[in-house]
């Protein structure tokens, strides 16, 4: 008998996970809660909210799910891993206590400060007026961050005092992110180049994935507001072998050890958002799950069976697994709805998906899509993640945009400069 898998989530990351898991020879059935129009082609989508832990547990028990894979951060911070483990259900991801590393930026900053993990200097505020007085007093570029989860949109790099004051108002007074903005972190603005560094870990062994780089801003040239990510590529040339060793020595091993010292065994995927300056990494944030859209180019490069890796992490035997990667670079370009990351219209028919699927070495991962009367329509901010690979980053980018130019819907927007830094370095 094969393995029955439940994937929790509905984005491009979850489509990439479903796509990769479906390639495992031992898979009998894949469910996805709630999934999307693309995931529905390879898995049975079930209408359960990822935050409804009780309903997910009941579904897993009823359908005899052998492995649950959690995509987004919210169910992890709500304790889905703890609940499933109590029922004896195998699940890939960190515990609720470990997930605080992403669920609270204050918790993450304080543990880094305590254990000497390189990061920006910071101050914590629970009062908006006190925060405003502070940024006016120091009069230097800062980054304003909501403490809690804000879907990647609660971080405001502020070069001027006016921008800082506006960010504090949005987070603390207008409560655009709800209770996630009850407290904020004001930290120094770090110069350098941002990159993503993601690892598998079972709490003892830590295996790094290839480096990757996300594009947070919505418009070309890194202009406009921050988003959940408008594209990513792997590898990121800014991370040399020497810098990777520094990251493992100064960041990844110490954070796992620091959590362990506090009685927390971290199992799953751990993601460090880093700023690299003069060859030295400093941590911007930690995430406790696969990145989105970094997962898309990473998983098309992964050669080892992903299910084998996940099972080894759960069983704390990751040291037995040899994880190998396709040396060819890959890129993911996000196609979004007009107006994202703010308000946008849904329900516009998407044309050209079959034509795009014919482009060699390319796969179109769905994020915010739905089926309406048999037609795929946009149903979210980030709609598609067109992912391609090639012998060079230039080849991968050409294939991705060749596929993108075949896809159309009313109000589509995307960046034309994804992986531009890597191409310049090539």
XYZ file of C-alpha atoms in Angstrom:
426
model
C 0.000 0.000 0.000
C 1.166 3.515 -0.801
C 1.328 6.619 1.339
C -1.586 9.040 1.736
C -0.430 12.655 2.061
C -2.277 15.757 3.234
C -0.828 19.138 2.211
C -2.091 22.161 4.136
C -2.286 25.437 2.213
C -3.376 26.933 -1.097
C -0.483 28.877 -2.639
C 2.296 28.448 -5.148
C 4.472 26.877 -2.472
C 1.819 24.213 -1.839
C 1.429 23.536 -5.575
C 5.207 23.040 -5.806
C 5.104 20.709 -2.787
C 2.248 18.709 -4.331
C 4.090 18.550 -7.670
C 7.251 17.244 -6.018
C 5.521 14.842 -3.625
C 3.507 13.371 -6.531
C 6.836 12.296 -8.072
C 7.612 10.062 -5.075
C 7.135 6.397 -6.068
C 5.429 5.486 -2.785
C 2.473 7.887 -3.050
C -1.052 6.470 -3.269
C -3.123 9.622 -2.694
C -2.602 13.351 -2.134
C -5.146 15.634 -0.473
C -4.738 19.398 -0.218
C -6.653 21.706 2.130
C -7.898 23.903 0.579
C -5.695 23.825 -2.564
C -6.274 25.736 -5.789
C -7.116 25.115 -9.461
C -3.604 23.927 -10.306
C -3.235 21.677 -7.289
C -6.590 20.099 -8.186
C -4.929 18.513 -11.236
C -2.675 16.343 -9.037
C -4.460 16.199 -5.673
C -7.967 16.053 -4.248
C -8.735 19.504 -2.837
C -10.830 19.671 0.320
C -12.514 22.844 1.563
C -10.888 23.154 4.984
C -9.347 26.411 6.187
C -5.639 25.945 7.075
C -6.346 27.626 10.439
C -9.062 25.089 11.354
C -6.785 22.658 13.165
C -9.633 20.574 14.586
C -11.200 19.997 11.159
C -7.820 19.128 9.657
C -7.171 16.619 12.437
C -10.579 14.986 11.956
C -10.018 14.771 8.201
C -6.567 13.212 8.662
C -7.929 10.584 11.049
C -10.962 9.755 8.890
C -8.887 9.452 5.699
C -5.996 7.606 7.363
C -3.442 10.188 6.301
C 0.122 8.869 6.661
C 1.958 12.180 6.275
C 0.806 15.776 6.687
C 2.898 18.586 5.194
C 2.183 22.129 6.393
C 2.847 24.952 3.943
C 1.891 28.280 5.588
C 3.063 29.684 8.900
C -0.335 30.312 10.527
C -1.303 26.694 11.290
C 2.236 26.087 12.576
C 1.975 28.999 15.014
C -1.476 27.721 16.049
C 0.071 24.410 17.074
C -1.067 22.005 14.347
C 2.083 19.881 14.792
C 1.468 19.436 18.529
C -2.198 18.506 17.970
C -1.399 15.968 15.232
C 1.482 14.406 17.172
C -0.804 13.927 20.182
C -3.075 11.870 17.894
C -0.136 9.871 16.556
C -0.417 11.468 13.086
C 2.905 11.954 11.304
C 3.385 15.622 10.397
C 6.261 17.623 8.925
C 6.896 20.965 10.591
C 8.031 22.610 13.835
C 6.100 22.613 17.107
C 4.110 25.613 18.298
C 6.916 26.718 20.616
C 9.458 26.478 17.792
C 7.117 28.332 15.419
C 7.302 31.392 17.688
C 10.536 32.093 15.868
C 8.351 33.419 13.040
C 5.171 34.119 14.977
C 6.856 36.773 17.127
C 9.630 38.967 15.771
C 10.321 40.080 19.344
C 10.907 36.471 20.441
C 13.256 35.942 17.488
C 15.210 39.148 18.115
C 15.591 38.450 21.824
C 16.845 34.884 21.302
C 19.346 36.143 18.693
C 20.514 38.864 21.067
C 20.910 36.399 23.934
C 22.925 33.891 21.895
C 25.061 36.291 19.868
C 23.518 35.541 16.481
C 24.329 38.483 14.161
C 21.307 40.732 13.568
C 20.343 44.415 13.557
C 20.189 46.450 16.772
C 16.566 46.923 17.839
C 14.057 48.323 20.311
C 10.576 47.015 21.136
C 7.532 49.265 21.581
C 3.962 48.648 22.692
C 3.052 52.364 22.634
C 2.805 54.228 19.332
C 3.689 57.641 20.742
C 6.830 56.305 22.416
C 7.868 54.672 19.148
C 7.297 57.925 17.262
C 9.383 59.906 19.729
C 12.185 57.378 19.385
C 12.378 57.468 15.570
C 12.228 61.274 15.617
C 15.026 61.379 18.186
C 17.447 59.061 16.368
C 16.593 60.533 12.911
C 18.211 57.685 10.965
C 16.896 55.083 8.515
C 15.158 52.247 10.356
C 12.933 49.265 9.645
C 9.529 49.129 11.351
C 8.124 45.606 11.873
C 4.840 44.350 13.248
C 5.598 41.755 15.931
C 3.159 39.113 14.710
C 2.239 37.460 11.410
C 1.312 39.835 8.587
C 1.599 37.682 5.452
C 4.954 39.206 4.583
C 3.518 42.716 4.490
C 4.200 43.967 8.021
C 7.764 45.157 7.383
C 8.417 48.791 6.454
C 11.938 49.923 5.517
C 11.818 53.639 6.343
C 14.527 55.933 5.018
C 12.918 59.089 6.418
C 11.274 60.043 9.706
C 8.034 60.693 7.834
C 8.031 57.136 6.466
C 8.723 55.769 9.946
C 5.836 57.731 11.473
C 3.479 56.590 8.710
C 4.477 52.933 9.254
C 3.901 53.199 13.015
C 0.455 54.683 12.361
C -0.475 51.902 9.933
C 0.653 49.119 12.262
C -0.236 50.409 15.745
C -2.972 53.014 15.348
C -4.880 51.893 12.262
C -4.190 48.231 13.111
C -3.920 47.189 9.474
C -2.531 43.841 10.656
C -4.830 43.424 13.650
C -3.315 42.122 16.872
C -0.081 41.366 15.005
C 0.575 45.101 15.345
C 0.004 45.408 19.094
C 3.792 45.606 19.463
C 6.456 46.634 16.991
C 10.183 46.229 16.523
C 12.175 49.264 15.423
C 15.538 48.109 14.162
C 18.539 49.598 12.425
C 18.450 49.668 8.635
C 20.976 47.122 7.373
C 22.824 47.852 4.114
C 23.815 45.061 1.766
C 22.131 42.450 -0.417
C 19.197 40.419 0.844
C 19.100 36.667 0.353
C 17.224 33.584 1.554
C 18.913 30.616 3.200
C 16.727 27.587 3.881
C 17.617 24.298 5.590
C 16.115 20.951 6.485
C 16.690 19.992 10.123
C 15.609 17.275 12.532
C 16.923 19.234 15.515
C 20.343 17.572 15.314
C 21.409 17.454 11.675
C 21.053 20.601 9.535
C 21.212 20.236 5.741
C 21.245 23.491 3.753
C 19.326 23.851 0.527
C 20.955 25.809 -2.302
C 20.861 29.575 -1.776
C 18.019 31.613 -3.235
C 16.995 35.238 -3.533
C 13.499 36.709 -3.299
C 12.212 39.948 -4.817
C 9.981 41.574 -2.203
C 8.984 44.848 -3.878
C 6.057 44.863 -6.256
C 7.600 46.826 -9.163
C 10.743 46.625 -11.295
C 13.867 48.108 -9.795
C 12.721 47.159 -6.284
C 10.160 49.963 -6.264
C 6.790 50.084 -4.515
C 5.525 48.377 -1.373
C 6.711 45.054 0.042
C 4.786 41.952 -1.005
C 4.840 38.285 -0.130
C 7.382 37.949 -2.968
C 7.268 38.733 -6.695
C 9.820 36.182 -7.809
C 12.854 34.198 -6.756
C 15.812 32.364 -8.196
C 18.376 29.796 -7.103
C 21.300 29.801 -6.608
C 22.020 33.350 -5.408
C 25.570 34.311 -6.502
C 25.934 36.611 -3.462
C 26.307 33.450 -1.327
C 29.742 31.981 -1.963
C 30.971 28.749 -0.385
C 32.813 30.780 2.246
C 29.722 32.832 3.095
C 27.593 29.664 3.274
C 29.990 28.262 5.880
C 29.716 31.518 7.876
C 25.922 31.290 7.746
C 25.962 27.705 8.983
C 28.524 28.498 11.708
C 27.154 31.847 12.910
C 23.410 31.565 12.232
C 21.874 28.179 11.465
C 23.656 25.917 13.936
C 23.481 28.503 16.761
C 19.725 29.116 16.371
C 18.928 25.381 16.479
C 21.216 24.995 19.500
C 19.704 28.076 21.182
C 16.200 26.655 20.830
C 17.377 23.276 22.077
C 18.928 24.957 25.130
C 15.475 26.376 25.845
C 13.877 22.930 25.663
C 12.682 23.256 22.053
C 13.540 20.563 19.490
C 13.193 22.168 16.060
C 12.107 19.782 13.276
C 11.141 20.795 9.748
C 12.339 23.599 7.529
C 14.064 26.690 8.918
C 14.518 29.777 6.759
C 16.789 32.717 7.488
C 16.230 35.974 5.643
C 19.706 37.485 5.581
C 21.450 40.702 4.645
C 24.947 40.161 3.275
C 27.438 43.020 3.505
C 31.178 42.664 2.907
C 30.837 38.892 3.074
C 29.167 38.921 6.480
C 25.589 37.704 7.100
C 23.145 39.312 9.501
C 19.655 37.980 10.151
C 16.644 40.039 9.079
C 14.098 37.417 10.148
C 13.486 33.721 10.609
C 10.659 31.788 8.981
C 9.591 28.340 10.106
C 8.488 26.881 6.780
C 9.348 26.772 3.098
C 9.560 30.235 1.531
C 7.115 31.346 -1.118
C 8.223 31.864 -3.910
C 11.698 30.428 -3.091
C 10.253 26.911 -2.798
C 9.329 26.841 -6.483
C 12.867 27.171 -7.937
C 14.319 25.075 -5.102
C 12.009 22.102 -5.554
C 12.506 21.917 -9.321
C 16.231 21.552 -8.495
C 15.780 18.903 -5.769
C 16.784 15.420 -6.975
C 16.311 13.455 -3.723
C 12.825 12.145 -2.940
C 11.183 14.879 -0.834
C 9.013 12.388 1.047
C 12.125 10.448 2.105
C 13.628 13.671 3.474
C 10.460 14.576 5.374
C 10.107 11.109 6.891
C 13.754 11.244 8.009
C 13.196 14.644 9.652
C 10.173 13.333 11.568
C 12.146 10.279 12.725
C 15.235 12.359 13.619
C 17.447 10.407 11.217
C 18.210 13.148 8.692
C 21.921 12.290 8.932
C 21.140 9.108 6.960
C 19.850 11.024 3.922
C 22.072 12.266 1.083
C 20.266 15.311 -0.337
C 21.297 16.089 -3.928
C 20.423 18.948 -6.259
C 20.337 19.647 -9.986
C 23.260 22.023 -10.623
C 21.232 24.012 -13.164
C 19.815 27.335 -11.928
C 16.073 27.973 -11.737
C 13.824 31.028 -11.526
C 10.215 31.703 -10.519
C 8.395 34.820 -11.737
C 5.154 35.677 -9.950
C 2.181 36.876 -11.993
C -0.119 38.919 -9.764
C -3.469 40.682 -9.841
C -3.461 44.388 -10.622
C -3.463 46.342 -7.358
C -1.612 43.699 -5.332
C -0.446 43.940 -2.506
C -3.423 46.227 -1.817
C -6.928 45.762 -3.240
C -7.486 43.834 -6.457
C -10.276 42.288 -8.489
C -10.942 38.549 -8.605
C -12.706 36.300 -11.080
C -11.021 37.254 -14.347
C -10.550 34.287 -16.733
C -6.920 33.266 -17.316
C -5.989 32.351 -20.889
C -2.888 30.676 -22.291
C -2.074 28.206 -19.506
C -1.900 25.239 -21.886
C 0.359 27.149 -24.297
C 2.650 28.125 -21.424
C 2.821 24.509 -20.243
C 4.362 23.524 -23.593
C 7.454 25.694 -23.048
C 10.339 23.281 -22.355
C 11.894 23.143 -18.873
C 9.053 25.204 -17.446
C 6.216 24.556 -15.005
C 3.413 26.945 -14.053
C 2.593 26.732 -10.354
C -0.802 28.074 -9.322
C -1.182 30.310 -6.257
C -4.338 32.452 -6.205
C -6.499 30.581 -8.724
C -9.922 28.966 -8.703
C -12.181 27.115 -11.094
C -15.333 28.946 -12.182
C -17.629 27.154 -14.643
C -14.699 25.091 -15.856
C -12.501 28.165 -16.422
C -9.405 28.985 -14.339
C -9.772 32.501 -12.874
C -7.626 34.714 -10.659
C -8.639 34.342 -7.023
C -5.869 36.082 -5.074
C -3.079 38.630 -5.094
C -0.284 36.387 -6.274
C -1.889 34.222 -8.961
C 0.787 32.157 -10.731
C 4.461 31.338 -10.253
C 6.003 30.610 -13.645
C 9.090 28.536 -12.898
C 11.834 27.515 -15.326
C 15.336 26.079 -15.274
C 18.244 26.039 -17.721
C 21.976 25.631 -18.180
C 22.419 29.265 -17.125
C 20.309 31.740 -15.187
C 19.879 33.674 -18.447
C 18.417 30.580 -20.138
C 16.067 29.971 -17.204
C 14.850 33.576 -17.245
C 14.250 33.466 -21.014
C 12.123 30.320 -20.675
C 10.108 31.774 -17.786
C 9.253 34.979 -19.648
C 8.526 33.049 -22.850
C 5.849 31.156 -20.906
C 4.625 34.316 -19.164
C 4.046 36.049 -22.494
C 1.560 33.308 -23.421
C -0.593 33.900 -20.301
C -3.172 36.682 -20.095
C -5.966 37.941 -17.865
C -7.468 41.347 -17.205
C -5.168 43.380 -14.957
C -2.217 40.976 -14.818
C 1.001 42.484 -13.424
C 4.504 41.078 -12.967
C 8.095 42.202 -12.775
C 10.333 42.025 -15.840
C 13.616 42.104 -13.883
C 13.523 38.936 -11.760
C 17.046 37.471 -11.340
C 18.553 40.637 -12.790
C 21.336 40.686 -10.190
C 22.308 37.117 -10.953
C 22.399 37.827 -14.707
C 24.649 40.843 -14.115
C 27.050 38.637 -12.150
C 27.002 35.813 -14.705
